[in-house]
Amino acid sequence: MRKIVLLLMLTLLVTSWTGLYAASAAIAPKQAVQSYGGLELSQVRWANHTEALTGAAKLRLVMDVSGPVKASGVVVNAPTPRLVVTVKGTTPGTGVSDLTLDGKVVEKVSFDVNGKDTTVTFDLPLKVEAGDYKVFTLPSDAKANRPFRVVVDINKPLGLPDFSFTAGLKDKVIAIDPGHGGSDPGAIGPTRYQEKTATLAVAQNVQDLLEKAGARVIMTRQDDRDVFGPDASDVEELKARSSVGNNRKADIFLSIHADSFSNPAAGGTTTYYYQKTLYDSMLAEALQTSLVEAGDLQDRGARTANFYVIKRTQMPAALVELAFISNPNEEKLLSSPGFQQKMALGIVRGLERFFDQAAKLN
Ligand SMILES: [Zn+2]
């Protein structure tokens, strides 16, 4: 696909909701007819709209087209959530450029040429269901000087659901994210042992133990690979990992990492959380307690952090730093199957401890 680089229309930001339907004097001048006799997507406008009564919010994007066309949308969930709208038999005109939005409903809109069609890709913070978007067309109106239009409405994803947990691991859905992988080794120890290897080994042990206890495990990766794919940005990669948990509606999301610091004497176990539900700190405390019991390393506590995968997941989440790979002793531990199994047991006991505590809040 060829990226179309075009100029940004600042007027979009001040376009009112109702104004989106209105004709605009700013319609780009007719371009020379494109190849294969296609029509042109001449201008794009968008606005956020909140219904006063219900508070429901949506984004509306309107594309002017130089003649009648067909348009349809399809939701793509992996590696990251997107809505892809195809506008048949068109090419984007020079007045159309990729848009970076505020991310509440849509993060980015990009326009690409795909054969004889334009594909308009909406990067979404969370996946949308079929009922949450609409793609439709409006005929041209010569009297009102309105061109043919393709309209895309996307509802804002709902907030976090209310959680309530039962005790025990049976039937729980646990998303496990072995940190790094593929092109990204993570931190590297003094003898070149790689973080991505330790995180995967521990995660696989956790998976075995949880499945034996009757839980369902969703792994963001099962082997040594990038989750989004090679050449992805950091955010794409982290979003792909969060999306695995969000799309599969996991009860808990757990990311497994090893720490690293310039001073090789630094060591210990830390658990990070972002308090977005009632339960994130409780989860982190439970994991931290059980990991310190299991591994017997310095207790660096449960701490808050802004990390993407704990912030942008839709369920209670934690990120554990098992030990410091930059510390020669702890690098050795991280690479040993015995320690990997101990820490996996610590994680599973921590999850069990969490569900038992959370069940008492009901
Ligand atoms: Zn890491």
mmCIF file with all atom_site columns, N, CA, C and O in Angstrom, residues 277-316:
data_model
loop_
_atom_site.group_PDB
_atom_site.id
_atom_site.type_symbol
_atom_site.label_atom_id
_atom_site.label_alt_id
_atom_site.label_comp_id
_atom_site.label_asym_id
_atom_site.label_entity_id
_atom_site.label_seq_id
_atom_site.pdbx_PDB_ins_code
_atom_site.Cartn_x
_atom_site.Cartn_y
_atom_site.Cartn_z
_atom_site.occupancy
_atom_site.B_iso_or_equiv
_atom_site.pdbx_formal_charge
_atom_site.auth_seq_id
_atom_site.auth_comp_id
_atom_site.auth_asym_id
_atom_site.auth_atom_id
_atom_site.pdbx_PDB_model_num
ATOM 1   N N  . THR A 1 277 ? -8.705  0.212   38.481 1.00 0.00 ? 277 THR A N  1
ATOM 2   C CA . THR A 1 277 ? -9.879  -0.456  39.045 1.00 0.00 ? 277 THR A CA 1
ATOM 3   C C  . THR A 1 277 ? -9.662  -0.523  40.548 1.00 0.00 ? 277 THR A C  1
ATOM 4   O O  . THR A 1 277 ? -8.596  -0.158  41.041 1.00 0.00 ? 277 THR A O  1
ATOM 5   N N  . LEU A 1 278 ? -10.654 -1.044  41.249 1.00 0.00 ? 278 LEU A N  1
ATOM 6   C CA . LEU A 1 278 ? -10.528 -1.223  42.695 1.00 0.00 ? 278 LEU A CA 1
ATOM 7   C C  . LEU A 1 278 ? -9.387  -2.166  43.055 1.00 0.00 ? 278 LEU A C  1
ATOM 8   O O  . LEU A 1 278 ? -8.900  -2.182  44.178 1.00 0.00 ? 278 LEU A O  1
ATOM 9   N N  . TYR A 1 279 ? -8.982  -3.001  42.100 1.00 0.00 ? 279 TYR A N  1
ATOM 10  C CA . TYR A 1 279 ? -8.231  -4.211  42.436 1.00 0.00 ? 279 TYR A CA 1
ATOM 11  C C  . TYR A 1 279 ? -6.736  -4.191  42.082 1.00 0.00 ? 279 TYR A C  1
ATOM 12  O O  . TYR A 1 279 ? -6.017  -5.099  42.450 1.00 0.00 ? 279 TYR A O  1
ATOM 13  N N  . ASP A 1 280 ? -6.290  -3.168  41.321 1.00 0.00 ? 280 ASP A N  1
ATOM 14  C CA . ASP A 1 280 ? -4.910  -3.241  40.819 1.00 0.00 ? 280 ASP A CA 1
ATOM 15  C C  . ASP A 1 280 ? -3.865  -3.305  41.935 1.00 0.00 ? 280 ASP A C  1
ATOM 16  O O  . ASP A 1 280 ? -2.925  -4.089  41.866 1.00 0.00 ? 280 ASP A O  1
ATOM 17  N N  . SER A 1 281 ? -4.019  -2.471  42.967 1.00 0.00 ? 281 SER A N  1
ATOM 18  C CA . SER A 1 281 ? -3.010  -2.476  44.031 1.00 0.00 ? 281 SER A CA 1
ATOM 19  C C  . SER A 1 281 ? -3.095  -3.772  44.843 1.00 0.00 ? 281 SER A C  1
ATOM 20  O O  . SER A 1 281 ? -2.071  -4.328  45.262 1.00 0.00 ? 281 SER A O  1
ATOM 21  N N  . MET A 1 282 ? -4.313  -4.263  45.023 1.00 0.00 ? 282 MET A N  1
ATOM 22  C CA . MET A 1 282 ? -4.492  -5.527  45.754 1.00 0.00 ? 282 MET A CA 1
ATOM 23  C C  . MET A 1 282 ? -3.795  -6.670  45.016 1.00 0.00 ? 282 MET A C  1
ATOM 24  O O  . MET A 1 282 ? -3.118  -7.506  45.629 1.00 0.00 ? 282 MET A O  1
ATOM 25  N N  . LEU A 1 283 ? -3.946  -6.664  43.693 1.00 0.00 ? 283 LEU A N  1
ATOM 26  C CA . LEU A 1 283 ? -3.289  -7.683  42.874 1.00 0.00 ? 283 LEU A CA 1
ATOM 27  C C  . LEU A 1 283 ? -1.768  -7.574  42.996 1.00 0.00 ? 283 LEU A C  1
ATOM 28  O O  . LEU A 1 283 ? -1.066  -8.576  43.205 1.00 0.00 ? 283 LEU A O  1
ATOM 29  N N  . ALA A 1 284 ? -1.260  -6.348  42.899 1.00 0.00 ? 284 ALA A N  1
ATOM 30  C CA . ALA A 1 284 ? 0.188   -6.148  42.957 1.00 0.00 ? 284 ALA A CA 1
ATOM 31  C C  . ALA A 1 284 ? 0.752   -6.546  44.321 1.00 0.00 ? 284 ALA A C  1
ATOM 32  O O  . ALA A 1 284 ? 1.806   -7.191  44.413 1.00 0.00 ? 284 ALA A O  1
ATOM 33  N N  . GLU A 1 285 ? 0.056   -6.191  45.383 1.00 0.00 ? 285 GLU A N  1
ATOM 34  C CA . GLU A 1 285 ? 0.512   -6.539  46.735 1.00 0.00 ? 285 GLU A CA 1
ATOM 35  C C  . GLU A 1 285 ? 0.544   -8.064  46.922 1.00 0.00 ? 285 GLU A C  1
ATOM 36  O O  . GLU A 1 285 ? 1.497   -8.609  47.491 1.00 0.00 ? 285 GLU A O  1
ATOM 37  N N  . ALA A 1 286 ? -0.497  -8.721  46.436 1.00 0.00 ? 286 ALA A N  1
ATOM 38  C CA . ALA A 1 286 ? -0.575  -10.175 46.592 1.00 0.00 ? 286 ALA A CA 1
ATOM 39  C C  . ALA A 1 286 ? 0.563   -10.858 45.822 1.00 0.00 ? 286 ALA A C  1
ATOM 40  O O  . ALA A 1 286 ? 1.217   -11.779 46.332 1.00 0.00 ? 286 ALA A O  1
ATOM 41  N N  . LEU A 1 287 ? 0.817   -10.398 44.608 1.00 0.00 ? 287 LEU A N  1
ATOM 42  C CA . LEU A 1 287 ? 1.894   -10.981 43.802 1.00 0.00 ? 287 LEU A CA 1
ATOM 43  C C  . LEU A 1 287 ? 3.249   -10.718 44.446 1.00 0.00 ? 287 LEU A C  1
ATOM 44  O O  . LEU A 1 287 ? 4.106   -11.604 44.528 1.00 0.00 ? 287 LEU A O  1
ATOM 45  N N  . GLN A 1 288 ? 3.438   -9.476  44.885 1.00 0.00 ? 288 GLN A N  1
ATOM 46  C CA . GLN A 1 288 ? 4.727   -9.109  45.467 1.00 0.00 ? 288 GLN A CA 1
ATOM 47  C C  . GLN A 1 288 ? 5.009   -9.958  46.708 1.00 0.00 ? 288 GLN A C  1
ATOM 48  O O  . GLN A 1 288 ? 6.111   -10.495 46.874 1.00 0.00 ? 288 GLN A O  1
ATOM 49  N N  . THR A 1 289 ? 4.031   -10.095 47.589 1.00 0.00 ? 289 THR A N  1
ATOM 50  C CA . THR A 1 289 ? 4.206   -10.894 48.808 1.00 0.00 ? 289 THR A CA 1
ATOM 51  C C  . THR A 1 289 ? 4.610   -12.328 48.455 1.00 0.00 ? 289 THR A C  1
ATOM 52  O O  . THR A 1 289 ? 5.577   -12.879 49.004 1.00 0.00 ? 289 THR A O  1
ATOM 53  N N  . SER A 1 290 ? 3.880   -12.930 47.509 1.00 0.00 ? 290 SER A N  1
ATOM 54  C CA . SER A 1 290 ? 4.147   -14.330 47.164 1.00 0.00 ? 290 SER A CA 1
ATOM 55  C C  . SER A 1 290 ? 5.471   -14.492 46.416 1.00 0.00 ? 290 SER A C  1
ATOM 56  O O  . SER A 1 290 ? 6.158   -15.505 46.578 1.00 0.00 ? 290 SER A O  1
ATOM 57  N N  . LEU A 1 291 ? 5.835   -13.509 45.592 1.00 0.00 ? 291 LEU A N  1
ATOM 58  C CA . LEU A 1 291 ? 7.105   -13.595 44.865 1.00 0.00 ? 291 LEU A CA 1
ATOM 59  C C  . LEU A 1 291 ? 8.295   -13.480 45.808 1.00 0.00 ? 291 LEU A C  1
ATOM 60  O O  . LEU A 1 291 ? 9.310   -14.165 45.637 1.00 0.00 ? 291 LEU A O  1
ATOM 61  N N  . VAL A 1 292 ? 8.171   -12.611 46.827 1.00 0.00 ? 292 VAL A N  1
ATOM 62  C CA . VAL A 1 292 ? 9.273   -12.460 47.785 1.00 0.00 ? 292 VAL A CA 1
ATOM 63  C C  . VAL A 1 292 ? 9.397   -13.725 48.642 1.00 0.00 ? 292 VAL A C  1
ATOM 64  O O  . VAL A 1 292 ? 10.498  -14.209 48.911 1.00 0.00 ? 292 VAL A O  1
ATOM 65  N N  . GLU A 1 293 ? 8.249   -14.288 49.026 1.00 0.00 ? 293 GLU A N  1
ATOM 66  C CA . GLU A 1 293 ? 8.275   -15.566 49.755 1.00 0.00 ? 293 GLU A CA 1
ATOM 67  C C  . GLU A 1 293 ? 8.953   -16.655 48.908 1.00 0.00 ? 293 GLU A C  1
ATOM 68  O O  . GLU A 1 293 ? 9.741   -17.445 49.410 1.00 0.00 ? 293 GLU A O  1
ATOM 69  N N  . ALA A 1 294 ? 8.644   -16.660 47.615 1.00 0.00 ? 294 ALA A N  1
ATOM 70  C CA . ALA A 1 294 ? 9.134   -17.733 46.742 1.00 0.00 ? 294 ALA A CA 1
ATOM 71  C C  . ALA A 1 294 ? 10.612  -17.560 46.395 1.00 0.00 ? 294 ALA A C  1
ATOM 72  O O  . ALA A 1 294 ? 11.385  -18.514 46.448 1.00 0.00 ? 294 ALA A O  1
ATOM 73  N N  . GLY A 1 295 ? 11.004  -16.348 46.054 1.00 0.00 ? 295 GLY A N  1
ATOM 74  C CA . GLY A 1 295 ? 12.353  -16.125 45.541 1.00 0.00 ? 295 GLY A CA 1
ATOM 75  C C  . GLY A 1 295 ? 13.355  -15.675 46.590 1.00 0.00 ? 295 GLY A C  1
ATOM 76  O O  . GLY A 1 295 ? 14.564  -15.776 46.373 1.00 0.00 ? 295 GLY A O  1
ATOM 77  N N  . ASP A 1 296 ? 12.853  -15.139 47.707 1.00 0.00 ? 296 ASP A N  1
ATOM 78  C CA . ASP A 1 296 ? 13.694  -14.726 48.816 1.00 0.00 ? 296 ASP A CA 1
ATOM 79  C C  . ASP A 1 296 ? 14.708  -13.643 48.422 1.00 0.00 ? 296 ASP A C  1
ATOM 80  O O  . ASP A 1 296 ? 15.804  -13.577 48.972 1.00 0.00 ? 296 ASP A O  1
ATOM 81  N N  . LEU A 1 297 ? 14.353  -12.809 47.466 1.00 0.00 ? 297 LEU A N  1
ATOM 82  C CA . LEU A 1 297 ? 15.214  -11.675 47.114 1.00 0.00 ? 297 LEU A CA 1
ATOM 83  C C  . LEU A 1 297 ? 14.724  -10.430 47.853 1.00 0.00 ? 297 LEU A C  1
ATOM 84  O O  . LEU A 1 297 ? 13.685  -10.458 48.507 1.00 0.00 ? 297 LEU A O  1
ATOM 85  N N  . GLN A 1 298 ? 15.504  -9.346  47.731 1.00 0.00 ? 298 GLN A N  1
ATOM 86  C CA . GLN A 1 298 ? 15.139  -8.095  48.402 1.00 0.00 ? 298 GLN A CA 1
ATOM 87  C C  . GLN A 1 298 ? 13.732  -7.661  47.990 1.00 0.00 ? 298 GLN A C  1
ATOM 88  O O  . GLN A 1 298 ? 13.381  -7.699  46.815 1.00 0.00 ? 298 GLN A O  1
ATOM 89  N N  . ASP A 1 299 ? 12.936  -7.260  48.988 1.00 0.00 ? 299 ASP A N  1
ATOM 90  C CA . ASP A 1 299 ? 11.559  -6.840  48.727 1.00 0.00 ? 299 ASP A CA 1
ATOM 91  C C  . ASP A 1 299 ? 11.533  -5.349  48.402 1.00 0.00 ? 299 ASP A C  1
ATOM 92  O O  . ASP A 1 299 ? 11.643  -4.517  49.279 1.00 0.00 ? 299 ASP A O  1
ATOM 93  N N  . ARG A 1 300 ? 11.385  -5.030  47.112 1.00 0.00 ? 300 ARG A N  1
ATOM 94  C CA . ARG A 1 300 ? 11.359  -3.619  46.702 1.00 0.00 ? 300 ARG A CA 1
ATOM 95  C C  . ARG A 1 300 ? 9.939   -3.066  46.652 1.00 0.00 ? 300 ARG A C  1
ATOM 96  O O  . ARG A 1 300 ? 9.718   -1.930  46.251 1.00 0.00 ? 300 ARG A O  1
ATOM 97  N N  . GLY A 1 301 ? 8.982   -3.897  47.022 1.00 0.00 ? 301 GLY A N  1
ATOM 98  C CA . GLY A 1 301 ? 7.624   -3.410  47.202 1.00 0.00 ? 301 GLY A CA 1
ATOM 99  C C  . GLY A 1 301 ? 6.758   -3.418  45.958 1.00 0.00 ? 301 GLY A C  1
ATOM 100 O O  . GLY A 1 301 ? 7.223   -3.652  44.850 1.00 0.00 ? 301 GLY A O  1
ATOM 101 N N  . ALA A 1 302 ? 5.464   -3.155  46.185 1.00 0.00 ? 302 ALA A N  1
ATOM 102 C CA . ALA A 1 302 ? 4.515   -2.940  45.087 1.00 0.00 ? 302 ALA A CA 1
ATOM 103 C C  . ALA A 1 302 ? 4.450   -1.437  44.861 1.00 0.00 ? 302 ALA A C  1
ATOM 104 O O  . ALA A 1 302 ? 4.241   -0.674  45.795 1.00 0.00 ? 302 ALA A O  1
ATOM 105 N N  . ARG A 1 303 ? 4.659   -1.019  43.639 1.00 0.00 ? 303 ARG A N  1
ATOM 106 C CA . ARG A 1 303 ? 4.766   0.412   43.345 1.00 0.00 ? 303 ARG A CA 1
ATOM 107 C C  . ARG A 1 303 ? 3.861   0.790   42.177 1.00 0.00 ? 303 ARG A C  1
ATOM 108 O O  . ARG A 1 303 ? 3.589   -0.041  41.316 1.00 0.00 ? 303 ARG A O  1
ATOM 109 N N  . THR A 1 304 ? 3.475   2.069   42.145 1.00 0.00 ? 304 THR A N  1
ATOM 110 C CA . THR A 1 304 ? 2.666   2.524   41.012 1.00 0.00 ? 304 THR A CA 1
ATOM 111 C C  . THR A 1 304 ? 3.575   2.930   39.868 1.00 0.00 ? 304 THR A C  1
ATOM 112 O O  . THR A 1 304 ? 4.713   3.362   40.075 1.00 0.00 ? 304 THR A O  1
ATOM 113 N N  . ALA A 1 305 ? 3.086   2.778   38.651 1.00 0.00 ? 305 ALA A N  1
ATOM 114 C CA . ALA A 1 305 ? 3.813   3.203   37.456 1.00 0.00 ? 305 ALA A CA 1
ATOM 115 C C  . ALA A 1 305 ? 2.813   3.414   36.330 1.00 0.00 ? 305 ALA A C  1
ATOM 116 O O  . ALA A 1 305 ? 1.677   2.950   36.394 1.00 0.00 ? 305 ALA A O  1
ATOM 117 N N  . ASN A 1 306 ? 3.281   4.129   35.326 1.00 0.00 ? 306 ASN A N  1
ATOM 118 C CA . ASN A 1 306 ? 2.439   4.512   34.195 1.00 0.00 ? 306 ASN A CA 1
ATOM 119 C C  . ASN A 1 306 ? 2.605   3.587   33.004 1.00 0.00 ? 306 ASN A C  1
ATOM 120 O O  . ASN A 1 306 ? 2.288   3.978   31.896 1.00 0.00 ? 306 ASN A O  1
ATOM 121 N N  . PHE A 1 307 ? 3.146   2.387   33.196 1.00 0.00 ? 307 PHE A N  1
ATOM 122 C CA . PHE A 1 307 ? 3.480   1.529   32.058 1.00 0.00 ? 307 PHE A CA 1
ATOM 123 C C  . PHE A 1 307 ? 2.239   1.238   31.208 1.00 0.00 ? 307 PHE A C  1
ATOM 124 O O  . PHE A 1 307 ? 1.151   1.005   31.732 1.00 0.00 ? 307 PHE A O  1
ATOM 125 N N  . TYR A 1 308 ? 2.457   1.209   29.907 1.00 0.00 ? 308 TYR A N  1
ATOM 126 C CA . TYR A 1 308 ? 1.349   1.061   28.957 1.00 0.00 ? 308 TYR A CA 1
ATOM 127 C C  . TYR A 1 308 ? 0.484   -0.167  29.253 1.00 0.00 ? 308 TYR A C  1
ATOM 128 O O  . TYR A 1 308 ? -0.738  -0.079  29.309 1.00 0.00 ? 308 TYR A O  1
ATOM 129 N N  . VAL A 1 309 ? 1.111   -1.326  29.428 1.00 0.00 ? 309 VAL A N  1
ATOM 130 C CA . VAL A 1 309 ? 0.318   -2.569  29.507 1.00 0.00 ? 309 VAL A CA 1
ATOM 131 C C  . VAL A 1 309 ? -0.499  -2.687  30.791 1.00 0.00 ? 309 VAL A C  1
ATOM 132 O O  . VAL A 1 309 ? -1.487  -3.418  30.825 1.00 0.00 ? 309 VAL A O  1
ATOM 133 N N  . ILE A 1 310 ? -0.097  -1.971  31.845 1.00 0.00 ? 310 ILE A N  1
ATOM 134 C CA . ILE A 1 310 ? -0.923  -2.028  33.059 1.00 0.00 ? 310 ILE A CA 1
ATOM 135 C C  . ILE A 1 310 ? -1.958  -0.905  33.058 1.00 0.00 ? 310 ILE A C  1
ATOM 136 O O  . ILE A 1 310 ? -2.984  -0.995  33.710 1.00 0.00 ? 310 ILE A O  1
ATOM 137 N N  . LYS A 1 311 ? -1.694  0.143   32.278 1.00 0.00 ? 311 LYS A N  1
ATOM 138 C CA . LYS A 1 311 ? -2.609  1.283   32.216 1.00 0.00 ? 311 LYS A CA 1
ATOM 139 C C  . LYS A 1 311 ? -3.712  1.070   31.183 1.00 0.00 ? 311 LYS A C  1
ATOM 140 O O  . LYS A 1 311 ? -4.859  1.433   31.405 1.00 0.00 ? 311 LYS A O  1
ATOM 141 N N  . ARG A 1 312 ? -3.370  0.478   30.043 1.00 0.00 ? 312 ARG A N  1
ATOM 142 C CA . ARG A 1 312 ? -4.309  0.409   28.932 1.00 0.00 ? 312 ARG A CA 1
ATOM 143 C C  . ARG A 1 312 ? -5.034  -0.932  28.837 1.00 0.00 ? 312 ARG A C  1
ATOM 144 O O  . ARG A 1 312 ? -5.751  -1.176  27.871 1.00 0.00 ? 312 ARG A O  1
ATOM 145 N N  . THR A 1 313 ? -4.844  -1.796  29.805 1.00 0.00 ? 313 THR A N  1
ATOM 146 C CA . THR A 1 313 ? -5.641  -3.015  29.845 1.00 0.00 ? 313 THR A CA 1
ATOM 147 C C  . THR A 1 313 ? -6.922  -2.705  30.600 1.00 0.00 ? 313 THR A C  1
ATOM 148 O O  . THR A 1 313 ? -6.947  -1.844  31.475 1.00 0.00 ? 313 THR A O  1
ATOM 149 N N  . GLN A 1 314 ? -7.992  -3.433  30.236 1.00 0.00 ? 314 GLN A N  1
ATOM 150 C CA . GLN A 1 314 ? -9.330  -3.148  30.754 1.00 0.00 ? 314 GLN A CA 1
ATOM 151 C C  . GLN A 1 314 ? -9.663  -3.945  32.010 1.00 0.00 ? 314 GLN A C  1
ATOM 152 O O  . GLN A 1 314 ? -10.829 -4.070  32.352 1.00 0.00 ? 314 GLN A O  1
ATOM 153 N N  . MET A 1 315 ? -8.643  -4.550  32.612 1.00 0.00 ? 315 MET A N  1
ATOM 154 C CA . MET A 1 315 ? -8.905  -5.382  33.785 1.00 0.00 ? 315 MET A CA 1
ATOM 155 C C  . MET A 1 315 ? -7.763  -5.137  34.779 1.00 0.00 ? 315 MET A C  1
ATOM 156 O O  . MET A 1 315 ? -6.748  -4.554  34.404 1.00 0.00 ? 315 MET A O  1
ATOM 157 N N  . PRO A 1 316 ? -7.904  -5.585  36.035 1.00 0.00 ? 316 PRO A N  1
ATOM 158 C CA . PRO A 1 316 ? -6.795  -5.432  36.968 1.00 0.00 ? 316 PRO A CA 1
ATOM 159 C C  . PRO A 1 316 ? -5.517  -6.035  36.371 1.00 0.00 ? 316 PRO A C  1
ATOM 160 O O  . PRO A 1 316 ? -5.561  -7.116  35.786 1.00 0.00 ? 316 PRO A O  1
#
